[in-house]
Amino acid sequence: MISIIDQNGTVKEYDEKSDYALSTLRHSASHIMAQAIKRLYPNSKLAIGPSINNGFYYDIDFDTSFLEKDLEIVENEMKKIIKEKLPITRQALTKEEALNFFNDKNEIYKIELINDLPETSEITIFSQGEFCDLCAGPHITNTSVLNKSFKLTSLAGAYWRGSEKNKMLTRIYGTAFFTNDELDNYLTILEEAKKRDHRKIGKELSLFMMNEAGPGFPFFLPNGMILRNSLMDYWKKIHKENGYLEISSPIILSKKLWETSGHWDHYKENMYTTIIDDEVYAIKPMNCPGSILIYKNEPRSYKDLPLRLAECGIVHRHEKSGELHGLMRVREFTQDDAHIYITNEQIEEEVKNIVSLYDNVYNKFGFKYEIELSTRPDDRMGSDIEWDNAENGLKLALNHLGLDYKLNEGDGAFYGPKIDFHLSDCLNRKWQCGTIQLDFQLPQRFNLEYIGSDGEKHQPIMIHRTCLGSVERFIGILIEHFMGAFPTWLSPIQVEVIPISDKTLDYANDILNILQKSNIRSELDDRSEKMGFKIREAQVKKIPYMIVVGPKEKEEQTISLRSRFAQNEGSMSINDFIEKITKEINNLEIRKNEKNEI
């Protein structure tokens, strides 16, 4: 058990295994780090230092350069503070008292935060030794609780308050646990994650590139397009099997449409705009208004519902430059949307169908997942009665399906509650991909109708859903999950043909032609290099199969097969191999291997 001072100043005991206790420990670690920095760099200015998923950070305005090598110096000072066993205490101040306090310390960022608060606010500071910080809490009760199970992990730049108009600060990331074993395990995963960085592997395998001419706008290279198209072929196949109709809507649409949908009021800061014929148009950040216009294009009957309209639409969102990260955080991406129009009676069955589809897709790649139900945010459209109906509809569907889920209060979309699917990859990292959002608002705002069995007009309910989420981000996740060693059906190159010498080059070319006519993605390594070197090169390129041909294979009209999965797979005829690999590709199989077991 661990003692924690909560946000009301009450000290309570919590289980160290709880998320709350771990988050509190990490938040206190950020304060201990800030205290160490103020001791080492007295003229530095403190911004904010929250706990985050897997750790904590603090944004610092240094008056001198601060480099990666300096993290160890800060760590050592933190260890001294831990040994001092400083009690952590809470104090409540008025706004005026807080401003005077931080004015004396010349903490300009704290002063700005305080000035944004109402005049009647009760403002709290937490103190440990000589160090005091503006903070709502909670915190551990003594610096010694942190022990030595922490690590400062990296540096990054971060604009103050996330605005590019403000100063760039130094963000120091770290993590903390209650035991050294937990810390060691996390750091091992962190090192493995560096090896799997999709930006590094994407460059090595020539999958995609980024360029300063379009920051946040990814360029897919030929190999990356093969991977992407293979993924989308699977997406189209499984959606067609599940009764979806594929559509496409324009990338640029009138501002008036976005005003009707509510996006202009709730999302315009993230939208790109242009002027056409003296009118404002917006590049779409979502696909839903386009789908709605297609729904309205013709009269609809209750017999048409559920109507499942799927669209892999390109969308643009203005992400801040400091938040861009390879394929994981971009400004242009393809959203694998679907918008489903249903009656109230069809909610449960349709949610069940969507969950079943998601389950098939995620299992295909070896992902486990957790479900989270997010409810009404403060910034929302619609009445409480409408939100009650929408939230109860999703809860009822999940309960009837017998699915466990976590409730995430206040994190729904502005037009309706949602179910989010958080995937766990091979390193047990969490990725939010799939979502199911129930919407009573947009059908009302766009006056959507269908003719019911009673001959009267009724308003449909709209489900917004994505399975992969961002296609680009999902590809980034796949790159890291498989470490670039994709299953055969996704691999840009499926077979490398390797002649032992020029004497068998003609036979190797014959094999290559047979493979390509069988629609197997293959290439020939005809370089004047040793066979062992060629095999290692193919392994570096993560190619699933290598066909080695020498005089014996030429004479017997066979191939010697090697693979990424089982090394030497023996001798066989080319026809037997084509039958084997074609079955593997058509069945979308994922083979296990020692280096990347799924």
XYZ file of C-alpha atoms in Angstrom:
598
model
C 0.000 0.000 0.000
C 1.057 3.583 -0.639
C 0.006 6.849 1.018
C -1.273 9.518 -1.388
C -2.315 13.148 -0.841
C -5.368 13.556 -3.054
C -6.610 16.752 -4.698
C -8.594 17.670 -1.581
C -5.571 17.339 0.691
C -6.737 14.043 2.216
C -4.149 11.315 2.750
C -5.390 7.840 1.841
C -3.861 4.420 1.298
C -3.891 2.873 -2.205
C -2.800 -0.437 -3.647
C 0.516 -0.041 -5.484
C -0.860 -2.208 -8.292
C -3.602 0.310 -9.092
C -3.364 2.630 -12.093
C -4.080 5.578 -9.800
C -1.093 4.817 -7.557
C 1.279 4.363 -10.494
C 0.088 7.559 -12.181
C 0.558 9.451 -8.907
C 4.077 8.057 -8.452
C 4.996 9.218 -11.951
C 3.529 12.673 -11.407
C 5.593 13.012 -8.235
C 8.649 11.800 -10.179
C 8.148 14.730 -12.567
C 8.247 17.099 -9.561
C 11.394 15.458 -8.216
C 12.955 15.861 -11.658
C 11.925 19.531 -11.736
C 13.448 20.041 -8.277
C 16.708 18.467 -9.465
C 16.744 20.740 -12.518
C 16.172 23.867 -10.421
C 19.109 22.851 -8.236
C 21.349 22.256 -11.254
C 19.998 25.032 -13.486
C 18.615 27.726 -11.120
C 17.704 30.113 -13.945
C 15.551 27.586 -15.783
C 11.788 28.207 -15.925
C 9.253 25.454 -15.277
C 6.182 24.951 -17.445
C 4.099 21.782 -16.877
C 4.959 18.254 -15.745
C 2.124 15.697 -15.914
C 2.110 11.936 -15.729
C 1.320 10.277 -19.049
C 0.805 6.772 -20.349
C 4.004 4.828 -19.519
C 5.699 7.681 -17.696
C 5.894 11.442 -17.241
C 7.457 14.556 -18.716
C 8.284 18.122 -17.748
C 8.577 21.081 -20.125
C 11.514 23.323 -19.210
C 12.723 26.666 -20.511
C 16.492 26.403 -20.070
C 18.782 29.430 -20.193
C 21.541 27.189 -21.553
C 21.802 24.193 -23.874
C 20.553 20.905 -22.472
C 21.620 17.688 -24.222
C 20.840 13.970 -24.008
C 24.079 13.386 -22.083
C 22.852 15.752 -19.344
C 20.016 13.397 -18.392
C 22.384 11.299 -16.277
C 23.395 14.386 -14.263
C 19.733 15.106 -13.516
C 19.121 11.453 -12.595
C 21.946 11.550 -10.056
C 20.526 14.711 -8.475
C 17.098 13.049 -8.309
C 18.642 10.134 -6.400
C 20.025 12.617 -3.851
C 16.548 14.120 -3.378
C 15.085 10.642 -2.892
C 17.720 9.895 -0.217
C 16.814 13.135 1.585
C 13.359 11.637 2.289
C 11.624 14.988 1.892
C 7.980 15.127 3.029
C 5.591 16.315 0.305
C 2.931 18.734 1.535
C -0.048 20.568 0.047
C -1.011 24.212 0.588
C -4.077 26.137 -0.679
C -3.710 29.766 -1.792
C -5.935 32.492 -3.199
C -5.245 33.629 -6.748
C -3.585 36.804 -5.469
C -1.374 34.835 -3.055
C -0.383 32.399 -5.792
C 0.512 35.213 -8.193
C 2.663 36.921 -5.533
C 4.344 33.616 -4.704
C 5.365 32.768 -8.275
C 6.150 36.406 -9.144
C 8.789 36.300 -6.425
C 10.239 33.201 -8.083
C 9.933 34.733 -11.585
C 8.169 31.590 -12.844
C 6.569 33.188 -15.900
C 4.794 30.076 -17.147
C 3.158 29.393 -13.793
C 2.002 33.025 -13.657
C 0.389 32.702 -17.080
C -1.480 29.572 -15.985
C -2.696 31.240 -12.796
C -3.890 34.310 -14.691
C -6.154 32.084 -16.785
C -8.016 30.901 -13.686
C -11.146 32.580 -12.258
C -10.570 35.168 -9.517
C -12.303 32.986 -6.916
C -10.197 29.896 -7.627
C -8.530 28.004 -4.822
C -5.004 27.369 -6.062
C -2.790 24.675 -4.611
C 0.963 24.225 -4.446
C 2.886 21.116 -3.438
C 6.203 21.466 -1.650
C 9.175 19.205 -0.948
C 12.180 20.737 0.795
C 13.052 24.035 -0.865
C 10.981 23.199 -3.969
C 7.400 24.388 -4.489
C 5.283 23.863 -7.595
C 1.870 24.912 -8.844
C -0.135 21.681 -8.920
C -3.594 20.269 -8.272
C -2.167 16.902 -7.191
C -2.340 14.094 -6.245
C 1.126 13.190 -4.920
C 2.969 10.616 -2.858
C 3.745 11.793 0.687
C 7.554 11.509 0.629
C 10.263 11.666 -2.047
C 11.731 8.388 -0.731
C 8.735 6.456 -2.109
C 10.164 6.847 -5.619
C 13.200 4.771 -4.599
C 15.522 4.210 -7.577
C 12.996 2.640 -9.957
C 12.951 5.507 -12.442
C 14.708 6.488 -15.656
C 14.880 9.643 -17.768
C 14.425 8.350 -21.284
C 14.547 11.089 -23.924
C 14.357 14.740 -24.956
C 12.029 16.487 -27.368
C 10.972 19.976 -28.330
C 7.506 21.189 -27.333
C 5.850 24.542 -27.947
C 4.467 26.183 -24.829
C 0.758 25.350 -24.622
C 1.047 23.480 -27.912
C 1.046 26.642 -30.036
C 3.641 27.219 -32.750
C 3.347 30.942 -31.971
C 4.913 30.327 -28.546
C 8.453 29.504 -27.484
C 9.880 26.037 -28.043
C 10.636 24.404 -24.678
C 12.689 21.320 -23.822
C 10.516 18.358 -22.912
C 12.236 15.740 -20.754
C 10.560 12.332 -20.721
C 10.963 9.722 -18.026
C 9.279 6.738 -16.470
C 8.912 5.317 -12.975
C 7.696 2.102 -11.343
C 7.356 0.705 -7.867
C 9.941 -2.057 -8.450
C 13.241 -2.380 -10.311
C 11.981 -5.498 -12.096
C 9.095 -3.530 -13.614
C 11.474 -0.773 -14.671
C 13.966 -3.225 -16.211
C 11.179 -4.948 -18.121
C 9.905 -1.617 -19.458
C 13.386 -0.467 -20.511
C 13.906 -3.775 -22.331
C 10.653 -3.180 -24.225
C 11.754 0.395 -24.925
C 14.996 -0.838 -26.496
C 13.052 -3.357 -28.560
C 10.684 -0.603 -29.652
C 13.658 1.442 -30.934
C 14.670 -1.504 -33.124
C 11.115 -1.665 -34.431
C 10.734 2.074 -35.101
C 8.625 2.217 -38.264
C 10.529 5.265 -39.510
C 13.828 3.346 -39.424
C 12.382 0.154 -40.938
C 10.339 2.119 -43.472
C 13.557 3.667 -44.777
C 15.463 0.367 -44.775
C 12.718 -1.419 -46.728
C 11.931 1.571 -48.991
C 8.289 1.708 -47.878
C 7.675 5.437 -47.373
C 9.435 8.751 -47.004
C 8.799 12.174 -45.526
C 9.980 15.441 -47.060
C 10.178 19.019 -45.794
C 8.213 20.073 -48.887
C 5.182 18.502 -47.210
C 5.661 18.126 -43.435
C 3.188 15.589 -42.122
C 2.255 14.441 -45.631
C 3.691 10.941 -46.229
C 5.047 9.742 -49.570
C 4.526 6.028 -50.241
C 7.290 4.396 -52.302
C 6.691 1.448 -54.703
C 7.271 -1.188 -51.997
C 5.027 0.726 -49.613
C 2.269 0.914 -52.214
C 2.376 -2.867 -52.670
C 1.994 -3.267 -48.903
C -0.757 -0.661 -48.770
C -2.682 -2.082 -51.736
C -2.474 -5.619 -50.329
C -3.908 -4.368 -47.046
C -6.685 -2.467 -48.816
C -7.538 -5.455 -51.042
C -8.146 -7.421 -47.834
C -10.158 -4.524 -46.402
C -12.391 -4.383 -49.490
C -12.873 -8.141 -49.514
C -13.977 -8.441 -45.890
C -16.239 -5.395 -46.118
C -17.939 -6.708 -49.237
C -18.515 -10.016 -47.433
C -20.134 -8.079 -44.571
C -22.626 -6.207 -46.737
C -20.876 -2.844 -47.163
C -21.203 -0.734 -50.317
C -18.084 1.259 -51.223
C -18.428 4.971 -52.025
C -16.172 7.979 -52.587
C -16.852 11.622 -51.745
C -14.972 14.846 -52.691
C -11.970 16.022 -50.701
C -13.066 19.682 -50.814
C -16.590 20.739 -49.837
C -18.349 24.016 -49.082
C -17.985 25.702 -45.711
C -21.804 25.720 -45.538
C -21.806 21.909 -45.357
C -19.355 21.944 -42.443
C -21.477 24.557 -40.671
C -24.508 22.314 -41.003
C -22.581 19.287 -39.725
C -21.205 21.247 -36.768
C -17.583 20.629 -37.680
C -17.019 24.312 -38.416
C -17.941 25.327 -34.879
C -16.200 22.431 -33.153
C -13.212 21.667 -35.394
C -12.356 24.626 -37.667
C -8.936 25.201 -36.006
C -7.873 21.822 -37.387
C -9.262 22.381 -40.905
C -7.541 23.651 -44.049
C -9.560 26.082 -46.168
C -9.437 27.550 -49.652
C -11.422 30.068 -51.719
C -13.336 28.924 -54.826
C -15.489 31.419 -56.758
C -15.264 33.846 -53.820
C -16.711 31.262 -51.413
C -14.945 29.458 -48.579
C -14.422 25.728 -49.012
C -12.772 23.308 -46.581
C -10.610 20.272 -47.186
C -12.464 17.543 -45.357
C -11.177 16.437 -41.933
C -13.873 13.715 -41.812
C -15.824 11.732 -44.393
C -19.250 11.738 -42.725
C -20.891 14.792 -44.426
C -20.052 13.338 -47.860
C -21.658 10.031 -46.907
C -24.746 11.890 -45.706
C -25.137 13.640 -49.062
C -24.977 10.259 -50.789
C -27.654 8.925 -48.428
C -29.852 11.922 -49.282
C -29.338 11.471 -53.015
C -32.381 9.218 -53.310
C -35.456 8.277 -51.253
C -34.826 5.582 -48.638
C -37.144 2.920 -47.232
C -36.975 0.878 -44.044
C -36.268 -2.030 -46.395
C -32.941 -0.359 -47.333
C -31.766 -0.332 -43.703
C -29.257 -1.067 -42.417
C -27.476 0.764 -45.237
C -23.709 0.326 -44.871
C -21.704 2.880 -46.892
C -17.917 2.398 -46.658
C -15.320 4.915 -47.782
C -11.544 4.940 -47.623
C -11.399 8.715 -47.860
C -8.366 10.979 -47.718
C -8.736 13.553 -44.929
C -6.578 16.444 -43.753
C -6.149 17.783 -40.232
C -3.848 20.553 -39.063
C -1.672 18.788 -36.500
C 0.972 20.880 -34.763
C 4.466 20.379 -36.186
C 5.883 19.273 -32.834
C 3.347 16.447 -32.672
C 4.091 14.937 -36.096
C 5.630 11.465 -35.906
C 6.278 9.371 -39.007
C 3.093 7.615 -40.105
C 1.693 7.636 -36.569
C 0.785 11.352 -36.510
C 0.315 13.009 -39.899
C -1.641 15.831 -41.498
C -2.971 13.775 -44.400
C -4.272 10.252 -43.963
C -6.804 7.808 -45.302
C -9.624 6.993 -42.910
C -11.318 3.634 -43.474
C -14.711 5.015 -42.646
C -18.123 3.478 -42.850
C -21.409 5.185 -42.092
C -24.303 2.904 -41.322
C -27.899 4.103 -41.361
C -30.214 2.103 -39.112
C -33.465 2.114 -37.191
C -33.514 2.284 -33.407
C -34.404 -1.427 -33.269
C -31.276 -2.345 -35.247
C -28.691 -0.814 -32.871
C -27.781 -3.941 -30.935
C -27.574 -6.263 -33.941
C -25.532 -3.793 -35.986
C -23.054 -3.142 -33.169
C -22.731 -6.917 -32.813
C -21.947 -7.232 -36.552
C -19.339 -4.461 -36.388
C -17.623 -6.001 -33.367
C -17.523 -9.366 -35.158
C -15.883 -7.761 -38.210
C -13.313 -5.964 -36.036
C -12.577 -9.192 -34.180
C -11.826 -10.974 -37.472
C -9.529 -8.207 -38.698
C -7.571 -7.776 -35.472
C -7.136 -11.521 -34.992
C -5.836 -11.732 -38.561
C -2.800 -9.703 -37.509
C -2.410 -11.240 -34.059
C -3.726 -8.244 -32.124
C -5.548 -8.539 -28.814
C -7.794 -5.636 -27.877
C -9.603 -3.886 -25.052
C -12.868 -1.952 -25.353
C -13.592 1.527 -23.967
C -16.963 3.285 -23.917
C -16.668 7.095 -24.030
C -19.603 9.253 -22.936
C -20.767 12.851 -23.510
C -18.138 15.630 -23.545
C -18.753 19.160 -22.258
C -18.498 20.523 -25.814
C -21.394 18.620 -27.407
C -24.459 18.997 -29.580
C -27.926 17.761 -28.645
C -30.063 17.368 -25.556
C -29.369 15.213 -22.504
C -32.318 12.993 -23.465
C -30.753 12.284 -26.858
C -27.420 11.550 -25.218
C -29.109 9.254 -22.692
C -30.680 7.278 -25.542
C -27.406 7.054 -27.474
C -25.271 6.043 -24.477
C -27.823 3.502 -23.264
C -28.005 2.012 -26.763
C -24.264 1.295 -26.821
C -24.182 0.036 -23.234
C -27.069 -2.305 -23.942
C -25.352 -3.713 -27.025
C -22.058 -4.310 -25.172
C -23.834 -5.862 -22.189
C -25.892 -8.179 -24.380
C -22.743 -9.225 -26.204
C -21.166 -10.048 -22.840
C -18.139 -7.852 -23.580
C -16.012 -6.296 -20.855
C -15.376 -2.595 -21.318
C -13.928 0.381 -19.507
C -16.043 3.522 -19.062
C -14.306 6.733 -20.181
C -16.490 9.592 -18.970
C -16.600 12.758 -21.075
C -14.435 11.595 -24.002
C -17.133 11.013 -26.628
C -17.343 12.829 -29.967
C -19.240 16.121 -29.969
C -22.150 14.455 -31.807
C -22.410 11.173 -29.915
C -20.893 8.535 -27.591
C -18.414 6.015 -28.927
C -16.844 2.615 -28.405
C -13.079 2.551 -28.936
C -10.928 -0.523 -29.547
C -7.396 -0.414 -28.120
C -5.082 -2.947 -29.766
C -2.079 -4.554 -28.044
C 0.891 -5.323 -30.291
C 3.646 -7.896 -29.725
C 5.303 -5.546 -27.184
C 1.961 -5.084 -25.404
C 1.822 -1.423 -26.440
C -1.681 0.008 -26.780
C -2.976 1.569 -30.013
C -6.453 3.063 -30.422
C -7.693 2.029 -33.873
C -11.300 0.931 -34.252
C -14.231 3.035 -33.136
C -18.029 2.798 -33.200
C -19.872 6.094 -32.729
C -23.636 6.338 -32.380
C -25.058 9.582 -33.749
C -28.577 11.025 -33.362
C -27.397 14.556 -34.164
C -26.245 14.627 -37.787
C -29.344 12.831 -39.118
C -31.365 15.559 -37.417
C -29.177 18.435 -38.655
C -29.321 17.132 -42.235
C -33.007 16.139 -42.083
C -32.321 12.515 -43.008
C -35.418 10.404 -43.596
C -36.661 6.970 -44.528
C -40.161 5.712 -45.144
C -41.165 3.241 -42.449
C -43.426 0.193 -42.713
C -46.268 2.479 -41.606
C -45.782 4.654 -44.692
C -44.631 7.604 -42.553
C -41.317 9.476 -42.573
C -38.828 8.563 -39.850
C -35.321 9.708 -38.937
C -32.567 7.087 -39.118
C -29.787 6.665 -36.590
C -26.260 6.992 -37.950
C -23.278 4.888 -36.887
C -19.816 6.236 -37.646
C -17.174 3.508 -37.543
C -13.554 2.911 -38.508
C -11.779 -0.414 -38.243
C -8.158 0.413 -39.060
C -8.626 4.074 -38.177
C -5.930 5.871 -40.131
C -4.621 3.514 -42.838
C -1.210 5.206 -42.637
C -1.048 4.818 -38.872
C -2.195 1.204 -39.069
C 0.606 0.494 -41.556
C 3.044 2.103 -39.106
C 1.708 -0.166 -36.365
C 2.069 -3.218 -38.644
C 5.666 -2.267 -39.492
C 6.567 -2.173 -35.783
C 4.423 -5.179 -34.853
C 6.057 -7.410 -37.478
C 9.406 -5.554 -37.382
C 9.127 -5.331 -41.172
C 8.867 -9.124 -41.518
C 5.351 -9.046 -42.938
C 3.272 -12.139 -43.602
C 3.772 -13.374 -47.157
C 0.491 -11.939 -48.460
C 1.519 -8.427 -47.338
C 5.224 -8.570 -48.267
C 6.219 -6.258 -51.129
C 8.589 -8.950 -52.434
C 7.461 -12.496 -51.670
C 10.239 -14.513 -53.303
C 13.899 -13.831 -54.092
C 15.410 -16.071 -56.786
C 19.139 -16.612 -56.217
C 21.303 -18.349 -58.842
C 24.486 -19.896 -57.453
C 26.474 -18.735 -60.498
C 26.067 -17.367 -64.002
C 25.872 -20.963 -65.238
C 22.367 -21.260 -63.779
C 21.224 -17.726 -64.555
C 19.092 -18.902 -67.476
C 17.285 -21.441 -65.252
C 16.842 -18.775 -62.548
C 15.198 -16.509 -65.135
C 12.872 -19.345 -66.149
C 11.856 -19.769 -62.483
C 11.319 -16.014 -62.149
C 9.032 -15.954 -65.209
C 6.953 -18.851 -63.871
C 6.550 -17.104 -60.499
C 5.556 -13.776 -62.027
C 3.029 -15.416 -64.365
C 1.531 -17.003 -61.230
C 1.115 -13.477 -59.706
C 3.761 -14.084 -57.081
C 5.777 -10.944 -56.346
C 9.357 -11.989 -57.042
C 12.729 -10.650 -58.095
C 16.052 -12.051 -59.282
C 19.381 -11.343 -57.618
C 21.776 -11.737 -60.553
C 24.651 -9.820 -59.007
C 28.142 -11.304 -59.108
C 28.193 -11.936 -55.378
C 28.577 -15.095 -53.293
C 25.390 -17.022 -52.555
C 25.750 -16.570 -48.777
C 25.918 -12.803 -49.213
C 22.801 -12.812 -51.401
C 20.889 -14.894 -48.857
C 21.843 -12.525 -46.039
C 20.761 -9.551 -48.168
C 17.360 -11.169 -48.772
C 17.026 -11.800 -45.039
C 17.832 -8.150 -44.288
C 15.081 -7.166 -46.735
C 12.701 -9.462 -44.778
C 11.759 -11.432 -47.915
C 9.698 -14.493 -46.884
C 11.098 -17.009 -49.382
C 14.405 -17.531 -51.167
C 14.734 -19.938 -54.083
C 18.318 -21.073 -54.611
C 19.162 -22.736 -57.942
C 22.441 -24.409 -58.873
C 23.579 -27.054 -61.358
C 21.806 -29.845 -59.439
C 18.474 -27.985 -59.353
C 18.805 -27.119 -63.044
C 19.519 -30.725 -63.965
C 16.643 -32.104 -61.841
C 14.300 -29.196 -62.684
C 13.746 -28.485 -58.983
C 14.381 -25.638 -56.565
C 16.123 -25.428 -53.204
C 13.815 -23.495 -50.895
C 14.848 -21.357 -47.941
C 12.467 -19.225 -45.868
C 12.393 -16.572 -43.207
C 10.318 -18.958 -41.105
C 12.211 -22.282 -41.156
C 15.541 -21.567 -42.886
C 16.101 -24.619 -45.140
C 12.770 -26.031 -46.358
C 14.305 -28.588 -48.722
C 14.062 -29.420 -52.380
C 10.817 -29.394 -54.364
C 9.391 -28.727 -57.793
C 8.492 -25.183 -58.741
C 4.863 -26.256 -59.209
C 4.702 -27.664 -55.669
C 6.133 -24.419 -54.314
C 3.644 -22.298 -56.268
C 0.797 -24.379 -54.882
C 2.218 -23.970 -51.358
C 2.785 -20.206 -51.491
C -0.463 -19.494 -53.375
C -2.414 -21.249 -50.640
C -0.555 -19.261 -47.998
C -1.294 -15.970 -49.808
C -4.939 -16.711 -50.562
C -5.617 -17.820 -46.978
C -3.887 -14.672 -45.643
C -1.800 -16.883 -43.366
C 0.593 -15.625 -40.717
C 3.398 -18.125 -40.128
C 5.256 -18.182 -36.844
C 8.998 -17.851 -36.619
C 11.466 -17.599 -33.774
C 12.478 -13.972 -34.342
C 9.008 -12.465 -34.485
C 6.493 -14.801 -32.946
C 2.951 -13.450 -33.066
